[in-house]
PDB file of C-alpha atoms in Angstrom:
ATOM      1  CA  UNK A   1      11.167   0.709  14.090  1.00 61.00           C
ATOM      2  CA  UNK A   2      13.480   3.575  13.330  1.00 67.00           C
ATOM      3  CA  UNK A   3      13.528   2.817   9.633  1.00 75.00           C
ATOM      4  CA  UNK A   4       9.874   2.374   8.750  1.00 80.00           C
ATOM      5  CA  UNK A   5       8.525   1.857   5.253  1.00 83.00           C
ATOM      6  CA  UNK A   6       5.128   2.368   3.667  1.00 86.00           C
ATOM      7  CA  UNK A   7       3.688   0.157   0.931  1.00 89.00           C
ATOM      8  CA  UNK A   8       1.042   2.105  -1.017  1.00 91.00           C
ATOM      9  CA  UNK A   9      -1.114  -0.316  -3.002  1.00 92.00           C
ATOM     10  CA  UNK A  10      -3.917   0.180  -5.538  1.00 91.00           C
ATOM     11  CA  UNK A  11      -6.210  -2.829  -5.939  1.00 90.00           C
ATOM     12  CA  UNK A  12      -9.293  -3.624  -7.970  1.00 89.00           C
ATOM     13  CA  UNK A  13     -11.880  -4.320  -5.281  1.00 83.00           C
ATOM     14  CA  UNK A  14     -14.048  -6.589  -7.447  1.00 84.00           C
ATOM     15  CA  UNK A  15     -11.423  -9.285  -7.923  1.00 86.00           C
ATOM     16  CA  UNK A  16      -8.610  -8.385  -5.486  1.00 85.00           C
ATOM     17  CA  UNK A  17      -5.984  -7.924  -8.200  1.00 90.00           C
ATOM     18  CA  UNK A  18      -3.117  -5.612  -7.345  1.00 92.00           C
ATOM     19  CA  UNK A  19      -2.860  -2.879  -9.992  1.00 92.00           C
ATOM     20  CA  UNK A  20       0.168  -0.991  -8.651  1.00 93.00           C
ATOM     21  CA  UNK A  21       2.371  -0.722  -5.583  1.00 94.00           C
ATOM     22  CA  UNK A  22       5.669   0.685  -4.413  1.00 93.00           C
ATOM     23  CA  UNK A  23       7.752   0.877  -1.262  1.00 92.00           C
ATOM     24  CA  UNK A  24       8.933   4.118   0.316  1.00 90.00           C
ATOM     25  CA  UNK A  25      10.454   5.519   3.474  1.00 86.00           C
ATOM     26  CA  UNK A  26       8.312   7.147   6.103  1.00 84.00           C
ATOM     27  CA  UNK A  27       9.494   8.955   9.217  1.00 81.00           C
ATOM     28  CA  UNK A  28       9.425   7.134  12.515  1.00 74.00           C
ATOM     29  CA  UNK A  29       7.318   8.120  15.483  1.00 72.00           C
ATOM     30  CA  UNK A  30       9.855   6.617  17.877  1.00 68.00           C
ATOM     31  CA  UNK A  31      12.253   8.763  19.915  1.00 68.00           C
ATOM     32  CA  UNK A  32      15.059  10.050  17.712  1.00 67.00           C
ATOM     33  CA  UNK A  33      18.271   8.122  17.296  1.00 65.00           C
ATOM     34  CA  UNK A  34      21.161   8.749  14.956  1.00 66.00           C
ATOM     35  CA  UNK A  35      20.166   6.300  12.212  1.00 65.00           C
ATOM     36  CA  UNK A  36      16.405   6.978  12.072  1.00 61.00           C
ATOM     37  CA  UNK A  37      14.748   8.139   8.864  1.00 65.00           C
ATOM     38  CA  UNK A  38      13.301  11.615   9.070  1.00 75.00           C
ATOM     39  CA  UNK A  39      12.381  12.090   5.409  1.00 81.00           C
ATOM     40  CA  UNK A  40       8.896  11.207   4.190  1.00 85.00           C
ATOM     41  CA  UNK A  41       8.900   9.893   0.603  1.00 88.00           C
ATOM     42  CA  UNK A  42       5.155   9.164   0.509  1.00 89.00           C
ATOM     43  CA  UNK A  43       4.233  12.521  -1.129  1.00 90.00           C
ATOM     44  CA  UNK A  44       6.350  11.540  -4.155  1.00 92.00           C
ATOM     45  CA  UNK A  45       5.610   7.801  -4.251  1.00 93.00           C
ATOM     46  CA  UNK A  46       1.825   7.629  -3.663  1.00 92.00           C
ATOM     47  CA  UNK A  47       0.961   9.846  -6.681  1.00 92.00           C
ATOM     48  CA  UNK A  48       3.341   7.742  -8.782  1.00 93.00           C
ATOM     49  CA  UNK A  49       1.507   4.568  -7.709  1.00 93.00           C
ATOM     50  CA  UNK A  50      -1.893   6.105  -8.502  1.00 91.00           C
ATOM     51  CA  UNK A  51      -0.594   7.252 -11.892  1.00 90.00           C
ATOM     52  CA  UNK A  52       0.758   3.764 -12.666  1.00 91.00           C
ATOM     53  CA  UNK A  53      -2.633   2.237 -11.849  1.00 91.00           C
ATOM     54  CA  UNK A  54      -4.574   4.892 -13.757  1.00 87.00           C
ATOM     55  CA  UNK A  55      -4.005   3.093 -17.072  1.00 87.00           C
ATOM     56  CA  UNK A  56      -6.481   0.466 -15.812  1.00 87.00           C
ATOM     57  CA  UNK A  57      -9.126   3.036 -14.786  1.00 86.00           C
ATOM     58  CA  UNK A  58     -12.180   3.553 -16.937  1.00 86.00           C
ATOM     59  CA  UNK A  59     -13.329   7.177 -17.224  1.00 83.00           C
ATOM     60  CA  UNK A  60     -15.496   7.961 -14.236  1.00 84.00           C
ATOM     61  CA  UNK A  61     -14.092   5.123 -12.111  1.00 87.00           C
ATOM     62  CA  UNK A  62     -14.172   5.483  -8.338  1.00 88.00           C
ATOM     63  CA  UNK A  63     -10.972   5.477  -6.288  1.00 89.00           C
ATOM     64  CA  UNK A  64     -11.844   4.715  -2.668  1.00 88.00           C
ATOM     65  CA  UNK A  65      -9.379   5.514   0.114  1.00 88.00           C
ATOM     66  CA  UNK A  66      -9.419   5.678   3.861  1.00 87.00           C
ATOM     67  CA  UNK A  67      -9.804   8.965   5.721  1.00 85.00           C
ATOM     68  CA  UNK A  68      -6.196  10.148   5.510  1.00 87.00           C
ATOM     69  CA  UNK A  69      -6.139  13.859   4.768  1.00 88.00           C
ATOM     70  CA  UNK A  70      -3.248  13.471   2.307  1.00 89.00           C
ATOM     71  CA  UNK A  71      -5.016  11.298  -0.268  1.00 88.00           C
ATOM     72  CA  UNK A  72      -7.259  13.984  -1.855  1.00 88.00           C
ATOM     73  CA  UNK A  73      -4.310  16.218  -2.779  1.00 88.00           C
ATOM     74  CA  UNK A  74      -2.300  13.236  -4.070  1.00 89.00           C
ATOM     75  CA  UNK A  75      -5.198  12.086  -6.259  1.00 88.00           C
ATOM     76  CA  UNK A  76      -5.633  15.635  -7.629  1.00 86.00           C
ATOM     77  CA  UNK A  77      -1.934  15.923  -8.528  1.00 84.00           C
ATOM     78  CA  UNK A  78      -2.139  12.800 -10.680  1.00 80.00           C
ATOM     79  CA  UNK A  79      -5.062  14.069 -12.731  1.00 77.00           C
ATOM     80  CA  UNK A  80      -6.430  10.558 -13.196  1.00 69.00           C
ATOM     81  CA  UNK A  81      -9.974  10.375 -14.631  1.00 75.00           C
ATOM     82  CA  UNK A  82     -11.445   9.099 -11.348  1.00 85.00           C
ATOM     83  CA  UNK A  83     -13.853  10.193  -8.675  1.00 88.00           C
ATOM     84  CA  UNK A  84     -12.208  10.138  -5.270  1.00 88.00           C
ATOM     85  CA  UNK A  85     -14.339   8.740  -2.463  1.00 89.00           C
ATOM     86  CA  UNK A  86     -13.246   8.804   1.174  1.00 90.00           C
ATOM     87  CA  UNK A  87     -14.526   5.928   3.301  1.00 87.00           C
ATOM     88  CA  UNK A  88     -14.069   4.944   6.923  1.00 82.00           C
ATOM     89  CA  UNK A  89     -14.286   1.396   8.205  1.00 77.00           C
ATOM     90  CA  UNK A  90     -17.248   1.122  10.558  1.00 79.00           C
ATOM     91  CA  UNK A  91     -16.666   0.680  14.255  1.00 79.00           C
ATOM     92  CA  UNK A  92     -18.456  -2.213  15.831  1.00 76.00           C
ATOM     93  CA  UNK A  93     -20.340  -5.132  14.356  1.00 75.00           C
ATOM     94  CA  UNK A  94     -21.773  -4.215  10.952  1.00 75.00           C
ATOM     95  CA  UNK A  95     -22.461  -6.185   7.795  1.00 77.00           C
ATOM     96  CA  UNK A  96     -20.769  -3.837   5.315  1.00 81.00           C
ATOM     97  CA  UNK A  97     -17.233  -2.491   5.279  1.00 79.00           C
ATOM     98  CA  UNK A  98     -16.409  -0.361   2.217  1.00 80.00           C
ATOM     99  CA  UNK A  99     -12.676  -0.918   2.754  1.00 83.00           C
ATOM    100  CA  UNK A 100     -12.998  -4.692   3.187  1.00 84.00           C
ATOM    101  CA  UNK A 101     -11.040  -5.580   0.020  1.00 84.00           C
ATOM    102  CA  UNK A 102      -7.999  -3.483   0.937  1.00 85.00           C
ATOM    103  CA  UNK A 103      -8.095  -4.522   4.606  1.00 86.00           C
ATOM    104  CA  UNK A 104      -8.176  -8.201   3.638  1.00 88.00           C
ATOM    105  CA  UNK A 105      -5.337  -7.721   1.153  1.00 88.00           C
ATOM    106  CA  UNK A 106      -3.120  -6.092   3.777  1.00 87.00           C
ATOM    107  CA  UNK A 107      -3.985  -8.809   6.299  1.00 88.00           C
ATOM    108  CA  UNK A 108      -3.085 -11.469   3.712  1.00 90.00           C
ATOM    109  CA  UNK A 109       0.185  -9.695   2.943  1.00 88.00           C
ATOM    110  CA  UNK A 110       1.097  -9.577   6.638  1.00 85.00           C
ATOM    111  CA  UNK A 111       0.183 -13.257   6.983  1.00 88.00           C
ATOM    112  CA  UNK A 112       1.881 -14.527   3.808  1.00 87.00           C
ATOM    113  CA  UNK A 113       5.048 -12.403   3.925  1.00 85.00           C
ATOM    114  CA  UNK A 114       6.925 -12.683   7.214  1.00 81.00           C
ATOM    115  CA  UNK A 115       8.843  -9.484   6.550  1.00 79.00           C
ATOM    116  CA  UNK A 116       5.587  -7.499   6.642  1.00 79.00           C
ATOM    117  CA  UNK A 117       4.422  -8.955   9.964  1.00 76.00           C
ATOM    118  CA  UNK A 118       3.812  -6.468  12.718  1.00 72.00           C
ATOM    119  CA  UNK A 119       5.802  -8.222  15.427  1.00 72.00           C
ATOM    120  CA  UNK A 120       8.670 -10.041  13.782  1.00 68.00           C
ATOM    121  CA  UNK A 121      12.416 -10.261  13.661  1.00 67.00           C
ATOM    122  CA  UNK A 122      12.233 -10.868   9.920  1.00 70.00           C
ATOM    123  CA  UNK A 123      13.080  -7.784   7.897  1.00 74.00           C
ATOM    124  CA  UNK A 124      14.317  -6.818   4.472  1.00 77.00           C
ATOM    125  CA  UNK A 125      17.825  -5.461   4.324  1.00 81.00           C
ATOM    126  CA  UNK A 126      16.979  -3.016   1.566  1.00 86.00           C
ATOM    127  CA  UNK A 127      13.889  -1.399   0.109  1.00 87.00           C
ATOM    128  CA  UNK A 128      14.787  -2.917  -3.269  1.00 91.00           C
ATOM    129  CA  UNK A 129      14.753  -6.431  -1.755  1.00 89.00           C
ATOM    130  CA  UNK A 130      11.311  -5.805  -0.255  1.00 89.00           C
ATOM    131  CA  UNK A 131      10.065  -4.444  -3.592  1.00 92.00           C
ATOM    132  CA  UNK A 132      11.351  -7.562  -5.412  1.00 91.00           C
ATOM    133  CA  UNK A 133       9.655  -9.844  -2.890  1.00 90.00           C
ATOM    134  CA  UNK A 134       6.404  -7.914  -3.319  1.00 91.00           C
ATOM    135  CA  UNK A 135       6.621  -8.342  -7.105  1.00 91.00           C
ATOM    136  CA  UNK A 136       6.673 -12.108  -6.586  1.00 90.00           C
ATOM    137  CA  UNK A 137       3.680 -11.783  -4.267  1.00 91.00           C
ATOM    138  CA  UNK A 138       1.787  -9.692  -6.861  1.00 92.00           C
ATOM    139  CA  UNK A 139       2.447 -12.352  -9.499  1.00 92.00           C
ATOM    140  CA  UNK A 140       1.105 -15.025  -7.142  1.00 90.00           C
ATOM    141  CA  UNK A 141      -1.991 -13.055  -6.047  1.00 89.00           C
ATOM    142  CA  UNK A 142      -2.890 -11.930  -9.564  1.00 90.00           C
ATOM    143  CA  UNK A 143      -2.421 -15.469 -10.879  1.00 88.00           C
ATOM    144  CA  UNK A 144       0.265 -14.755 -13.473  1.00 86.00           C
ATOM    145  CA  UNK A 145       1.465 -17.886 -15.244  1.00 80.00           C
ATOM    146  CA  UNK A 146       4.813 -18.585 -16.868  1.00 70.00           C
ATOM    147  CA  UNK A 147       4.629 -19.966 -20.392  1.00 70.00           C
TER     148      UNK A 147
END
């Protein structure tokens, strides 16, 4: 837990296709040890992911995120032609969850990829290896076919 990573993902909610993703370091919240990461690469990587996905956005599209206070400034820095909408998942038993598509995708990723499980001994040795594994997962989820 001393070397945590974040996987920012942009998906199309209507069909569940993954438009863009990346992997980056994030600082740990565990007590400090010598080999823990203390640098947060999310401020550089998340705008890059949004920019990569912006080629698929129609003008006036809506980009929905959770309530993290960092997302509005990251969306503004990209300058994508989107309206940013902040949503919170409802607490309790309700029929509608505006973040259902992204929550299901992350649950599927944790289920299908052992290295993303919350309580596991399985890990990636490098960020590049995790990124390569995620590319294979994106090809599978999006239904890419080899010809």
